[in-house]
XYZ file of N, CA and C in Angstrom:
864
model
N 141.513 1.198 64.405
C 141.602 0.647 63.053
C 142.075 -0.807 63.090
N 143.095 -1.072 63.930
C 143.603 -2.436 64.018
C 142.526 -3.404 64.500
N 141.713 -2.958 65.490
C 140.642 -3.804 66.003
C 139.593 -4.060 64.926
N 139.282 -3.010 64.135
C 138.292 -3.151 63.068
C 138.775 -4.139 62.009
N 140.044 -3.993 61.589
C 140.607 -4.886 60.570
C 140.633 -6.324 61.069
N 141.015 -6.504 62.332
C 141.067 -7.848 62.908
C 139.678 -8.479 62.949
N 138.680 -7.693 63.376
C 137.309 -8.200 63.448
C 136.766 -8.530 62.064
N 136.996 -7.642 61.091
C 136.524 -7.882 59.718
C 137.208 -9.092 59.114
N 138.502 -9.229 59.379
C 139.261 -10.353 58.850
C 138.750 -11.683 59.404
N 138.410 -11.696 60.707
C 137.917 -12.926 61.324
C 136.573 -13.343 60.745
N 135.759 -12.365 60.339
C 134.458 -12.677 59.734
C 134.630 -13.159 58.301
N 135.425 -12.421 57.524
C 135.587 -12.747 56.111
C 136.310 -14.072 55.908
N 137.241 -14.414 56.811
C 137.994 -15.657 56.667
C 137.568 -16.694 57.700
N 136.296 -16.646 58.087
C 135.768 -17.606 59.045
C 135.624 -18.981 58.394
N 135.395 -19.997 59.226
C 135.256 -21.361 58.718
C 134.133 -21.502 57.694
N 132.944 -20.890 57.918
C 131.885 -20.990 56.892
C 132.320 -20.460 55.530
N 133.116 -19.373 55.526
C 133.577 -18.819 54.260
C 134.526 -19.784 53.558
N 135.427 -20.400 54.317
C 136.376 -21.354 53.751
C 135.644 -22.563 53.183
N 134.722 -23.125 53.975
C 133.953 -24.290 53.532
C 133.065 -23.931 52.348
N 132.467 -22.735 52.406
C 131.591 -22.298 51.322
C 132.320 -22.167 49.995
N 133.539 -21.663 50.037
C 134.329 -21.507 48.811
C 134.681 -22.865 48.211
N 135.093 -23.804 49.060
C 135.407 -25.154 48.575
C 134.148 -25.827 48.026
N 133.020 -25.628 48.708
C 131.756 -26.226 48.248
C 131.331 -25.636 46.907
N 131.528 -24.332 46.745
C 131.179 -23.678 45.477
C 132.037 -24.220 44.343
N 133.331 -24.380 44.603
C 134.217 -24.938 43.594
C 133.840 -26.361 43.234
N 133.474 -27.159 44.238
C 133.054 -28.543 43.986
C 131.761 -28.577 43.185
N 130.830 -27.671 43.496
C 129.560 -27.622 42.772
C 129.795 -27.331 41.292
N 130.579 -26.300 40.990
C 130.824 -25.952 39.591
C 131.644 -27.027 38.874
N 132.530 -27.688 39.604
C 133.300 -28.785 39.003
C 132.371 -29.903 38.553
N 131.416 -30.258 39.412
C 130.451 -31.322 39.079
C 129.453 -30.836 38.041
N 128.924 -29.624 38.232
C 127.888 -29.079 37.349
C 128.383 -28.939 35.921
N 129.659 -28.580 35.737
C 130.223 -28.378 34.402
C 131.140 -29.513 33.974
N 131.050 -30.640 34.687
C 131.799 -31.859 34.325
C 133.300 -31.611 34.253
N 133.850 -31.065 35.313
C 135.294 -30.851 35.454
C 135.922 -30.145 34.246
N 135.499 -28.916 33.956
C 136.052 -28.216 32.789
C 137.547 -27.954 32.902
N 138.079 -27.865 34.138
C 139.504 -27.592 34.317
C 140.379 -28.737 33.815
N 139.777 -29.922 33.616
C 140.488 -31.073 33.050
C 139.979 -31.361 31.639
N 138.673 -31.407 31.506
C 138.041 -31.793 30.239
C 138.319 -30.804 29.115
N 138.409 -29.530 29.434
C 138.559 -28.498 28.398
C 139.956 -27.877 28.376
N 140.921 -28.583 28.933
C 142.271 -28.038 28.989
C 142.813 -27.725 27.596
N 142.593 -28.628 26.651
C 143.067 -28.409 25.287
C 142.416 -27.177 24.673
N 141.104 -27.012 24.912
C 140.397 -25.852 24.383
C 140.913 -24.557 25.005
N 141.243 -24.617 26.312
C 141.758 -23.421 26.985
C 143.033 -22.913 26.314
N 143.942 -23.857 26.021
C 145.201 -23.486 25.372
C 144.930 -22.925 23.983
N 144.006 -23.551 23.269
C 143.682 -23.095 21.922
C 143.085 -21.699 21.896
N 142.280 -21.370 22.912
C 141.638 -20.057 22.940
C 142.647 -18.918 23.086
N 143.802 -19.215 23.644
C 144.796 -18.171 23.873
C 145.372 -17.620 22.579
N 145.353 -18.416 21.528
C 145.967 -17.988 20.270
C 144.931 -17.615 19.224
N 143.650 -17.723 19.590
C 142.588 -17.362 18.651
C 142.111 -15.943 18.907
N 141.724 -15.278 17.851
C 141.138 -13.949 17.995
C 142.172 -12.891 18.323
N 142.040 -11.752 17.697
C 142.972 -10.662 17.943
C 142.339 -9.579 18.778
N 143.055 -8.484 18.897
C 142.532 -7.346 19.650
C 141.750 -6.433 18.709
N 141.127 -5.443 19.281
C 140.400 -4.452 18.500
C 140.586 -3.102 19.169
N 139.994 -2.067 18.597
C 140.132 -0.747 19.198
C 139.461 -0.683 20.571
N 138.483 -1.581 20.791
C 137.745 -1.574 22.064
C 138.264 -2.595 23.055
N 138.959 -3.635 22.568
C 139.373 -4.697 23.473
C 140.751 -5.231 23.158
N 141.291 -5.981 24.100
C 142.602 -6.602 23.942
C 142.427 -8.052 23.518
N 143.517 -8.717 23.153
C 143.426 -10.100 22.704
C 143.244 -11.041 23.889
N 142.852 -12.287 23.592
C 142.662 -13.282 24.646
C 143.966 -13.534 25.394
N 145.076 -13.580 24.656
C 146.364 -13.842 25.300
C 146.760 -12.687 26.205
N 146.511 -11.452 25.766
C 146.842 -10.294 26.593
C 145.998 -10.268 27.864
N 144.721 -10.641 27.741
C 143.864 -10.714 28.918
C 144.340 -11.798 29.876
N 144.760 -12.924 29.300
C 145.305 -14.027 30.104
C 146.570 -13.579 30.833
N 147.462 -12.895 30.122
C 148.708 -12.422 30.725
C 148.437 -11.386 31.806
N 147.443 -10.530 31.578
C 147.089 -9.508 32.558
C 146.587 -10.151 33.853
N 145.732 -11.170 33.710
C 145.223 -11.874 34.886
C 146.325 -12.670 35.570
N 147.190 -13.296 34.761
C 148.273 -14.109 35.317
C 149.277 -13.252 36.065
N 149.482 -12.021 35.596
C 150.412 -11.120 36.265
C 150.018 -10.841 37.701
N 148.718 -10.856 37.974
C 148.254 -10.645 39.334
C 148.297 -11.891 40.185
N 148.468 -13.040 39.551
C 148.442 -14.312 40.282
C 149.835 -14.801 40.657
N 150.830 -14.461 39.839
C 152.197 -14.895 40.131
C 152.926 -13.752 40.813
N 153.225 -13.917 42.060
C 153.878 -12.841 42.788
C 154.014 -13.164 44.253
N 153.731 -12.168 45.081
C 153.931 -12.296 46.521
C 153.118 -13.443 47.108
N 151.882 -13.596 46.644
C 151.036 -14.648 47.193
C 151.591 -16.039 46.980
N 152.279 -16.240 45.853
C 152.832 -17.558 45.540
C 154.181 -17.795 46.197
N 154.819 -16.753 46.696
C 156.146 -16.903 47.308
C 156.033 -16.723 48.823
N 155.821 -15.487 49.253
C 155.682 -15.237 50.692
C 154.427 -15.905 51.251
N 153.368 -15.969 50.418
C 152.117 -16.577 50.880
C 152.261 -18.047 51.209
N 153.039 -18.765 50.410
C 153.269 -20.190 50.670
C 154.037 -20.371 51.975
N 155.051 -19.545 52.186
C 155.823 -19.622 53.421
C 154.941 -19.333 54.634
N 154.056 -18.341 54.499
C 153.151 -18.009 55.604
C 152.190 -19.149 55.884
N 151.684 -19.797 54.823
C 150.753 -20.911 54.997
C 151.415 -22.075 55.726
N 152.657 -22.385 55.356
C 153.386 -23.483 56.019
C 153.668 -23.127 57.474
N 154.035 -21.873 57.715
C 154.365 -21.436 59.076
C 153.138 -21.510 59.990
N 151.968 -21.100 59.471
C 150.764 -21.013 60.298
C 149.906 -22.276 60.259
N 149.999 -23.042 59.176
C 149.148 -24.221 59.052
C 149.895 -25.526 58.880
N 151.230 -25.472 58.872
C 152.012 -26.687 58.691
C 152.134 -27.059 57.218
N 152.950 -28.069 56.904
C 153.142 -28.482 55.508
C 151.848 -28.911 54.820
N 150.881 -29.396 55.595
C 149.607 -29.830 55.010
C 148.841 -28.716 54.340
N 149.149 -27.460 54.704
C 148.472 -26.327 54.073
C 148.723 -26.302 52.573
N 149.903 -26.807 52.143
C 150.205 -26.860 50.708
C 149.208 -27.722 49.960
N 148.849 -28.875 50.557
C 147.878 -29.765 49.913
C 146.544 -29.049 49.701
N 146.109 -28.322 50.723
C 144.817 -27.643 50.611
C 144.900 -26.429 49.693
N 146.097 -25.901 49.495
C 146.269 -24.876 48.467
C 146.062 -25.486 47.084
N 146.606 -26.698 46.884
C 146.415 -27.393 45.602
C 144.935 -27.671 45.356
N 144.259 -28.186 46.392
C 142.835 -28.536 46.269
C 142.022 -27.299 45.911
N 142.298 -26.200 46.602
C 141.556 -24.965 46.352
C 141.792 -24.458 44.934
N 143.031 -24.531 44.472
C 143.343 -24.073 43.112
C 142.629 -24.914 42.061
N 142.605 -26.232 42.277
C 141.967 -27.131 41.310
C 140.452 -26.945 41.313
N 139.848 -26.945 42.510
C 138.401 -26.770 42.601
C 137.986 -25.349 42.241
N 138.882 -24.402 42.445
C 138.540 -23.016 42.175
C 138.605 -22.628 40.716
N 139.221 -23.458 39.879
C 139.342 -23.127 38.459
C 137.986 -22.888 37.788
N 136.972 -23.763 38.014
C 135.661 -23.486 37.409
C 135.026 -22.208 37.939
N 135.324 -21.831 39.196
C 134.799 -20.577 39.739
C 135.375 -19.402 38.950
N 136.672 -19.464 38.664
C 137.309 -18.417 37.865
C 136.713 -18.363 36.458
N 136.400 -19.533 35.905
C 135.773 -19.596 34.580
C 134.407 -18.908 34.598
N 133.629 -19.156 35.641
C 132.307 -18.540 35.766
C 132.440 -17.026 35.923
N 133.367 -16.593 36.776
C 133.572 -15.160 36.980
C 133.952 -14.459 35.678
N 134.849 -15.073 34.925
C 135.307 -14.471 33.671
C 134.194 -14.466 32.621
N 133.414 -15.537 32.571
C 132.317 -15.619 31.604
C 131.246 -14.575 31.900
N 130.915 -14.407 33.177
C 129.939 -13.386 33.551
C 130.458 -11.988 33.228
N 131.750 -11.777 33.441
C 132.338 -10.473 33.131
C 132.229 -10.169 31.638
N 132.443 -11.180 30.796
C 132.295 -11.010 29.349
C 130.829 -10.781 28.966
N 129.948 -11.516 29.614
C 128.525 -11.445 29.281
C 127.945 -10.065 29.554
N 128.383 -9.450 30.642
C 127.810 -8.171 31.050
C 128.769 -6.996 30.858
N 129.751 -7.143 29.990
C 130.713 -6.054 29.787
C 130.057 -4.897 29.043
N 130.658 -3.719 29.199
C 130.161 -2.515 28.540
C 131.314 -1.830 27.826
N 130.982 -1.024 26.855
C 131.993 -0.211 26.191
C 131.955 1.174 26.831
N 133.037 1.522 27.528
C 133.136 2.797 28.228
C 134.264 3.608 27.613
N 133.933 4.778 27.076
C 134.900 5.644 26.392
C 135.695 4.866 25.334
N 134.974 4.019 24.609
C 135.565 3.305 23.486
C 136.312 2.034 23.846
N 136.326 1.634 25.133
C 137.035 0.425 25.557
C 136.125 -0.445 26.409
N 136.344 -1.771 26.336
C 135.531 -2.696 27.108
C 135.869 -2.602 28.588
N 134.822 -2.629 29.402
C 134.957 -2.665 30.851
C 133.983 -3.699 31.397
N 134.355 -4.349 32.483
C 133.455 -5.338 33.068
C 133.992 -5.868 34.375
N 133.208 -6.720 34.999
C 133.613 -7.300 36.269
C 132.421 -7.466 37.189
N 132.657 -7.865 38.432
C 131.563 -8.138 39.367
C 130.597 -6.975 39.569
N 131.089 -5.741 39.635
C 130.190 -4.615 39.850
C 129.153 -4.526 38.733
N 129.568 -4.856 37.511
C 128.648 -4.825 36.377
C 127.667 -5.989 36.423
N 128.186 -7.211 36.639
C 127.241 -8.331 36.562
C 126.414 -8.510 37.832
N 126.840 -7.931 38.947
C 125.969 -7.913 40.121
C 124.778 -7.003 39.839
N 125.054 -5.818 39.306
C 124.006 -4.837 39.035
C 123.024 -5.332 37.982
N 123.548 -5.864 36.869
C 122.669 -6.242 35.766
C 122.149 -7.671 35.874
N 122.942 -8.537 36.503
C 122.494 -9.922 36.627
C 121.518 -10.139 37.758
N 121.713 -9.434 38.874
C 120.834 -9.600 40.037
C 119.734 -8.550 40.104
N 119.884 -7.468 39.365
C 118.833 -6.463 39.335
C 119.155 -5.236 40.163
N 118.331 -4.200 39.993
C 118.575 -2.902 40.629
C 118.497 -2.964 42.150
N 117.785 -3.953 42.703
C 117.695 -4.067 44.153
C 119.051 -4.375 44.797
N 119.966 -4.882 43.975
C 121.300 -5.223 44.483
C 122.331 -4.169 44.107
N 121.852 -2.993 43.728
C 122.769 -1.918 43.339
C 123.749 -1.590 44.469
N 123.260 -1.638 45.714
C 124.112 -1.324 46.867
C 125.317 -2.257 46.932
N 125.103 -3.548 46.577
C 126.204 -4.511 46.622
C 127.210 -4.231 45.508
N 126.704 -3.859 44.338
C 127.596 -3.517 43.226
C 128.448 -2.297 43.570
N 127.827 -1.296 44.187
C 128.555 -0.092 44.587
C 129.579 -0.430 45.665
N 129.184 -1.261 46.631
C 130.102 -1.652 47.712
C 131.288 -2.427 47.157
N 131.022 -3.331 46.196
C 132.122 -4.088 45.604
C 133.056 -3.166 44.829
N 132.496 -2.241 44.056
C 133.324 -1.313 43.282
C 134.199 -0.469 44.208
N 133.618 0.010 45.309
C 134.389 0.823 46.264
C 135.506 -0.002 46.906
N 135.188 -1.234 47.284
C 136.196 -2.112 47.898
C 137.308 -2.426 46.914
N 136.961 -2.606 45.638
C 137.950 -2.900 44.612
C 138.897 -1.721 44.396
N 138.326 -0.519 44.353
C 139.156 0.683 44.202
C 140.130 0.799 45.373
N 139.626 0.587 46.588
C 140.480 0.669 47.777
C 141.586 -0.373 47.726
N 141.229 -1.608 47.348
C 142.204 -2.700 47.330
C 143.266 -2.502 46.252
N 142.837 -2.057 45.073
C 143.787 -1.939 43.963
C 144.620 -0.655 44.021
N 144.135 0.353 44.739
C 144.880 1.606 44.844
C 145.787 1.624 46.075
N 145.319 1.042 47.167
C 146.055 1.141 48.430
C 146.673 -0.182 48.886
N 145.847 -1.145 49.267
C 146.385 -2.338 49.939
C 147.212 -3.226 49.015
N 146.706 -3.526 47.818
C 147.419 -4.427 46.907
C 148.790 -3.921 46.504
N 148.890 -2.706 45.938
C 150.207 -2.187 45.534
C 151.187 -2.064 46.703
N 150.686 -1.747 47.893
C 151.579 -1.615 49.046
C 152.223 -2.954 49.389
N 151.422 -4.019 49.344
C 151.953 -5.350 49.661
C 153.013 -5.749 48.639
N 152.714 -5.535 47.355
C 153.650 -5.908 46.301
C 154.929 -5.069 46.376
N 154.762 -3.752 46.525
C 155.920 -2.854 46.570
C 156.790 -3.144 47.801
N 156.150 -3.434 48.925
C 156.898 -3.746 50.139
C 157.733 -5.006 49.952
N 157.147 -6.013 49.302
C 157.878 -7.263 49.078
C 159.086 -7.043 48.166
N 158.909 -6.246 47.108
C 160.006 -5.985 46.167
C 161.120 -5.190 46.841
N 160.754 -4.116 47.543
C 161.768 -3.286 48.188
C 162.496 -4.055 49.297
N 161.756 -4.867 50.044
C 162.391 -5.660 51.103
C 163.393 -6.655 50.514
N 163.009 -7.276 49.386
C 163.893 -8.261 48.752
C 165.141 -7.605 48.173
N 164.971 -6.489 47.464
C 166.125 -5.831 46.846
C 167.045 -5.190 47.891
N 166.456 -4.720 48.976
C 167.278 -4.153 50.053
C 168.090 -5.244 50.741
N 167.449 -6.371 51.001
C 168.131 -7.466 51.682
C 169.204 -8.090 50.789
N 168.899 -8.232 49.497
C 169.831 -8.912 48.588
C 170.967 -8.016 48.120
N 170.654 -6.764 47.731
C 171.665 -5.915 47.113
C 171.887 -4.589 47.837
N 171.150 -4.349 48.912
C 171.322 -3.114 49.664
C 170.773 -1.886 48.978
N 169.832 -2.054 48.047
C 169.255 -0.910 47.336
C 168.391 -0.080 48.280
N 168.373 1.214 48.050
C 167.574 2.127 48.858
C 166.088 1.915 48.532
N 165.260 1.562 49.524
C 163.827 1.316 49.266
C 163.123 2.510 48.624
N 163.558 3.733 48.968
C 162.922 4.920 48.409
C 163.063 4.963 46.898
N 164.284 4.726 46.386
C 164.507 4.783 44.942
C 163.873 3.599 44.216
N 163.865 2.453 44.865
C 163.193 1.288 44.273
C 161.697 1.565 44.143
N 161.119 2.129 45.200
C 159.697 2.450 45.175
C 159.359 3.495 44.131
N 160.186 4.541 44.040
C 159.959 5.580 43.033
C 160.086 5.017 41.621
N 161.066 4.130 41.423
C 161.240 3.512 40.110
C 160.025 2.708 39.701
N 159.492 1.933 40.639
C 158.294 1.147 40.341
C 157.102 2.049 40.056
N 156.972 3.145 40.809
C 155.855 4.060 40.607
C 155.902 4.699 39.220
N 157.121 5.097 38.780
C 157.273 5.714 37.454
C 156.910 4.719 36.357
N 157.418 3.480 36.444
C 157.092 2.457 35.453
C 155.595 2.174 35.438
N 155.009 2.095 36.605
C 153.573 1.838 36.725
C 152.765 2.920 36.004
N 153.117 4.183 36.254
C 152.385 5.295 35.634
C 152.545 5.306 34.117
N 153.776 5.062 33.638
C 154.029 5.053 32.198
C 153.166 3.994 31.500
N 153.045 2.840 32.132
C 152.282 1.740 31.521
C 150.787 1.975 31.637
N 150.318 2.263 32.848
C 148.880 2.366 33.081
C 148.263 3.580 32.388
N 148.927 4.722 32.451
C 148.368 5.918 31.833
C 148.451 5.868 30.306
N 149.104 4.841 29.776
C 149.111 4.640 28.338
C 147.858 3.974 27.824
N 146.964 3.622 28.730
C 145.700 3.007 28.336
C 145.739 1.491 28.362
N 144.577 0.917 28.125
C 144.414 -0.530 28.204
C 145.290 -1.264 27.196
N 145.435 -0.717 26.002
C 146.203 -1.405 24.975
C 147.699 -1.434 25.303
N 148.226 -0.343 25.858
C 149.633 -0.358 26.266
C 149.832 -1.351 27.408
N 148.878 -1.388 28.333
C 148.951 -2.353 29.434
C 148.907 -3.776 28.900
N 148.001 -4.025 27.934
C 147.904 -5.354 27.351
C 149.166 -5.782 26.632
N 149.752 -4.860 25.856
C 150.997 -5.191 25.146
C 152.144 -5.444 26.119
N 152.204 -4.648 27.184
C 153.290 -4.796 28.156
C 153.217 -6.135 28.871
N 152.047 -6.465 29.395
C 151.924 -7.742 30.119
C 152.068 -8.926 29.168
N 151.652 -8.737 27.909
C 151.813 -9.813 26.931
C 153.266 -10.140 26.661
N 154.153 -9.151 26.827
C 155.587 -9.361 26.631
C 156.296 -9.789 27.914
N 155.926 -9.168 29.033
C 156.648 -9.373 30.289
C 156.214 -10.636 31.024
N 154.904 -10.852 31.140
C 154.397 -11.942 31.984
C 154.863 -13.327 31.538
N 154.873 -13.657 30.230
C 155.362 -14.996 29.851
C 156.792 -15.259 30.338
N 157.662 -14.247 30.226
C 159.040 -14.418 30.713
C 159.075 -14.517 32.236
N 158.256 -13.711 32.901
C 158.196 -13.748 34.355
C 157.702 -15.111 34.839
N 156.630 -15.601 34.231
C 156.080 -16.895 34.626
C 157.056 -18.022 34.315
N 157.698 -17.938 33.139
C 158.674 -18.960 32.772
C 159.854 -19.001 33.725
N 160.346 -17.810 34.103
C 161.464 -17.746 35.046
C 161.067 -18.295 36.402
N 159.857 -17.982 36.830
C 159.345 -18.449 38.121
C 159.292 -19.987 38.155
N 158.749 -20.578 37.097
C 158.659 -22.041 37.021
C 160.045 -22.664 36.905
N 160.914 -22.039 36.094
C 162.268 -22.564 35.904
C 163.053 -22.588 37.217
N 162.971 -21.505 37.972
C 163.671 -21.457 39.260
C 163.141 -22.535 40.198
N 161.820 -22.724 40.196
C 161.232 -23.771 41.020
C 161.736 -25.150 40.641
N 161.833 -25.409 39.335
C 162.333 -26.700 38.868
C 163.804 -26.895 39.224
N 164.583 -25.806 39.166
C 165.993 -25.891 39.542
C 166.133 -26.270 41.012
N 165.332 -25.647 41.860
C 165.365 -25.967 43.293
C 165.001 -27.430 43.528
N 163.970 -27.904 42.823
C 163.560 -29.307 42.954
C 164.679 -30.237 42.481
N 165.326 -29.867 41.355
C 166.405 -30.706 40.826
C 167.590 -30.768 41.782
N 167.930 -29.619 42.376
C 169.058 -29.581 43.311
C 168.752 -30.401 44.561
N 167.509 -30.350 45.008
C 167.110 -31.051 46.235
C 166.320 -32.318 45.924
N 166.596 -32.969 44.797
C 165.764 -34.079 44.338
C 165.660 -35.205 45.361
N 166.699 -35.409 46.143
C 166.678 -36.509 47.104
C 165.666 -36.274 48.229
N 165.253 -35.012 48.404
C 164.291 -34.683 49.456
C 162.844 -34.687 48.969
N 162.634 -34.833 47.659
C 161.292 -34.724 47.085
C 160.327 -35.781 47.630
N 160.692 -37.076 47.664
C 159.753 -38.071 48.218
C 159.349 -37.763 49.657
N 160.315 -37.393 50.484
C 160.009 -37.058 51.886
C 159.116 -35.829 51.970
N 159.320 -34.878 51.045
C 158.506 -33.664 51.023
C 157.036 -34.000 50.764
N 156.783 -34.794 49.716
C 155.407 -35.169 49.406
C 154.790 -35.981 50.545
N 155.561 -36.867 51.134
C 155.064 -37.670 52.249
C 154.644 -36.781 53.414
N 155.478 -35.791 53.726
C 155.172 -34.890 54.831
C 153.934 -34.056 54.536
N 153.808 -33.583 53.306
C 152.649 -32.765 52.927
C 151.355 -33.555 53.079
N 151.329 -34.787 52.553
C 150.096 -35.571 52.583
C 149.755 -36.061 53.990
N 150.754 -36.486 54.747
C 150.471 -36.980 56.096
C 149.999 -35.868 57.013
N 150.588 -34.685 56.882
C 150.164 -33.577 57.727
C 148.844 -32.973 57.253
N 148.543 -33.103 55.945
C 147.279 -32.574 55.420
C 146.082 -33.289 56.008
N 146.247 -34.567 56.356
C 145.149 -35.356 56.923
C 145.425 -35.726 58.382
N 146.344 -34.980 59.017
C 146.667 -35.165 60.432
C 147.174 -36.559 60.736
N 147.776 -37.219 59.740
C 148.335 -38.553 59.980
C 149.690 -38.473 60.672
N 150.358 -37.343 60.522
C 151.638 -37.122 61.188
C 151.357 -36.605 62.594
N 151.861 -37.292 63.598
C 151.560 -36.950 64.981
C 152.002 -35.534 65.335
N 153.062 -35.070 64.696
C 153.567 -33.719 64.995
C 152.535 -32.659 64.615
N 151.769 -32.928 63.540
C 150.798 -31.949 63.048
C 149.357 -32.405 63.278
N 149.160 -33.324 64.202
C 147.825 -33.905 64.434
C 146.811 -32.848 64.849
N 147.242 -31.849 65.586
C 146.304 -30.840 66.054
C 146.153 -29.654 65.125
N 146.730 -29.739 63.916
C 146.731 -28.589 63.012
C 145.892 -28.800 61.759
N 145.004 -29.803 61.766
C 144.221 -30.084 60.564
C 143.372 -28.880 60.167
N 142.665 -28.312 61.143
C 141.835 -27.143 60.849
C 142.647 -25.971 60.349
N 143.797 -25.753 60.971
C 144.660 -24.641 60.555
C 145.226 -24.883 59.168
N 145.561 -26.146 58.861
C 146.105 -26.473 57.538
C 145.084 -26.171 56.449
N 143.828 -26.591 56.675
C 142.778 -26.342 55.683
C 142.520 -24.846 55.550
N 142.342 -24.178 56.705
C 142.005 -22.752 56.684
C 143.089 -21.918 56.013
N 144.343 -22.131 56.417
C 145.416 -21.323 55.842
C 145.728 -21.722 54.405
N 145.549 -22.990 54.076
C 145.741 -23.412 52.697
C 144.758 -22.744 51.770
N 143.482 -22.699 52.177
C 142.447 -22.059 51.362
C 142.685 -20.555 51.283
N 143.003 -19.946 52.422
C 143.211 -18.492 52.437
C 144.334 -18.064 51.502
N 145.465 -18.727 51.593
C 146.599 -18.333 50.765
C 146.352 -18.668 49.298
N 145.631 -19.748 49.038
C 145.312 -20.086 47.646
C 144.404 -19.037 47.029
N 143.438 -18.553 47.802
C 142.536 -17.514 47.304
C 143.311 -16.229 47.016
N 144.222 -15.874 47.922
C 145.020 -14.663 47.705
C 145.915 -14.819 46.477
N 146.446 -16.021 46.278
C 147.354 -16.258 45.153
C 146.620 -16.305 43.818
N 145.449 -16.924 43.801
C 144.748 -17.166 42.533
C 143.590 -16.210 42.283
N 143.144 -15.498 43.327
C 142.041 -14.534 43.237
C 140.689 -15.190 42.989
N 140.595 -16.512 43.095
C 139.319 -17.184 42.862
C 138.317 -16.793 43.938
N 137.095 -16.521 43.494
C 136.042 -16.164 44.432
C 136.009 -14.703 44.803
N 137.058 -13.964 44.504
C 137.085 -12.543 44.858
C 136.463 -11.674 43.767
N 136.352 -12.210 42.556
C 135.781 -11.451 41.453
C 136.793 -10.654 40.661
N 137.928 -10.344 41.274
C 138.925 -9.516 40.586
C 139.521 -10.223 39.376
N 139.476 -11.562 39.374
C 140.031 -12.306 38.249
C 139.210 -12.142 36.979
N 137.987 -11.635 37.094
C 137.138 -11.472 35.918
C 137.290 -10.148 35.214
N 137.978 -9.214 35.822
C 138.042 -7.876 35.233
C 138.955 -7.811 34.018
N 140.070 -8.544 34.052
C 140.946 -8.568 32.875
C 140.288 -9.290 31.692
N 139.680 -10.480 31.891
C 139.004 -11.143 30.772
C 137.863 -10.323 30.186
N 137.258 -9.451 30.983
C 136.161 -8.620 30.466
C 136.649 -7.686 29.372
N 137.929 -7.353 29.391
C 138.478 -6.431 28.384
C 138.844 -7.123 27.083
N 138.780 -8.448 27.070
C 139.172 -9.200 25.873
C 138.092 -9.144 24.799
N 138.549 -9.222 23.554
C 137.622 -9.308 22.418
C 137.325 -10.778 22.176
N 136.079 -11.186 22.402
C 135.694 -12.591 22.260
C 134.350 -12.693 21.559
N 134.146 -13.807 20.858
C 132.903 -14.005 20.130
C 131.848 -14.683 21.003
N 132.277 -15.284 22.085
C 131.352 -15.934 23.016
C 131.897 -15.718 24.423
N 131.031 -15.451 25.424
C 131.519 -15.165 26.784
C 132.458 -16.225 27.368
N 132.200 -17.485 27.104
C 133.024 -18.548 27.697
C 134.417 -18.582 27.076
N 134.544 -18.082 25.843
C 135.870 -18.018 25.224
C 136.829 -17.174 26.048
């Protein structure tokens, strides 16, 4: 199993995949005239427009649901891993990937809205739907493969990574028993998820803004406390990102590769999973 995972990982995160993702983001940025900058005001406005319905959740709830998956282990432990394996320059390439990847996320979410279906009275959508209907029945195998991979990732690998990070942190900080922490998270998870899409939407709509705000606030506090190191930090990031720093001269490829990898894990761009929450939103136009 370890050999299989290692081999699959080397293929999926190969240099062509990294370059292809950046190229795709650049293409959509140019093709849509930099919507991540040009339409920023509209993006904020869309969050407060339109309410929920019996079949769908509100735009803000969908945004919070997607954001809940983006702010977490990937943004904390993932950044540390990127710096460790790719040097400080990996941070720069994480920024680049996030900026160029924004239009990719917009396309994924728009396609999810365009091809969404009402299943048992609630909206459902995502890559499995738009692969099947957008590319045609000949690509049914890919839609099925994506759906199976998504089920595996969201049931097994994803929750394990998140739960492990939480239990490790609480055990190290306060000595809490990992078993009880894990059981507590499982009970909360079941109460929320088995309450249906609307309970999930209401919960993330209340919790995620505070979680995101606290995350940003703590980051700003750290920057304020270490303000004298900020100029040197940016200098080190930029010089190592382009191999201008002799210490990191041989790590340019690793900086780009690990920066892109961790950014993708943190933001979910290109994976398709970022489109599933927006598919549940009630919208009058797919791009909304």
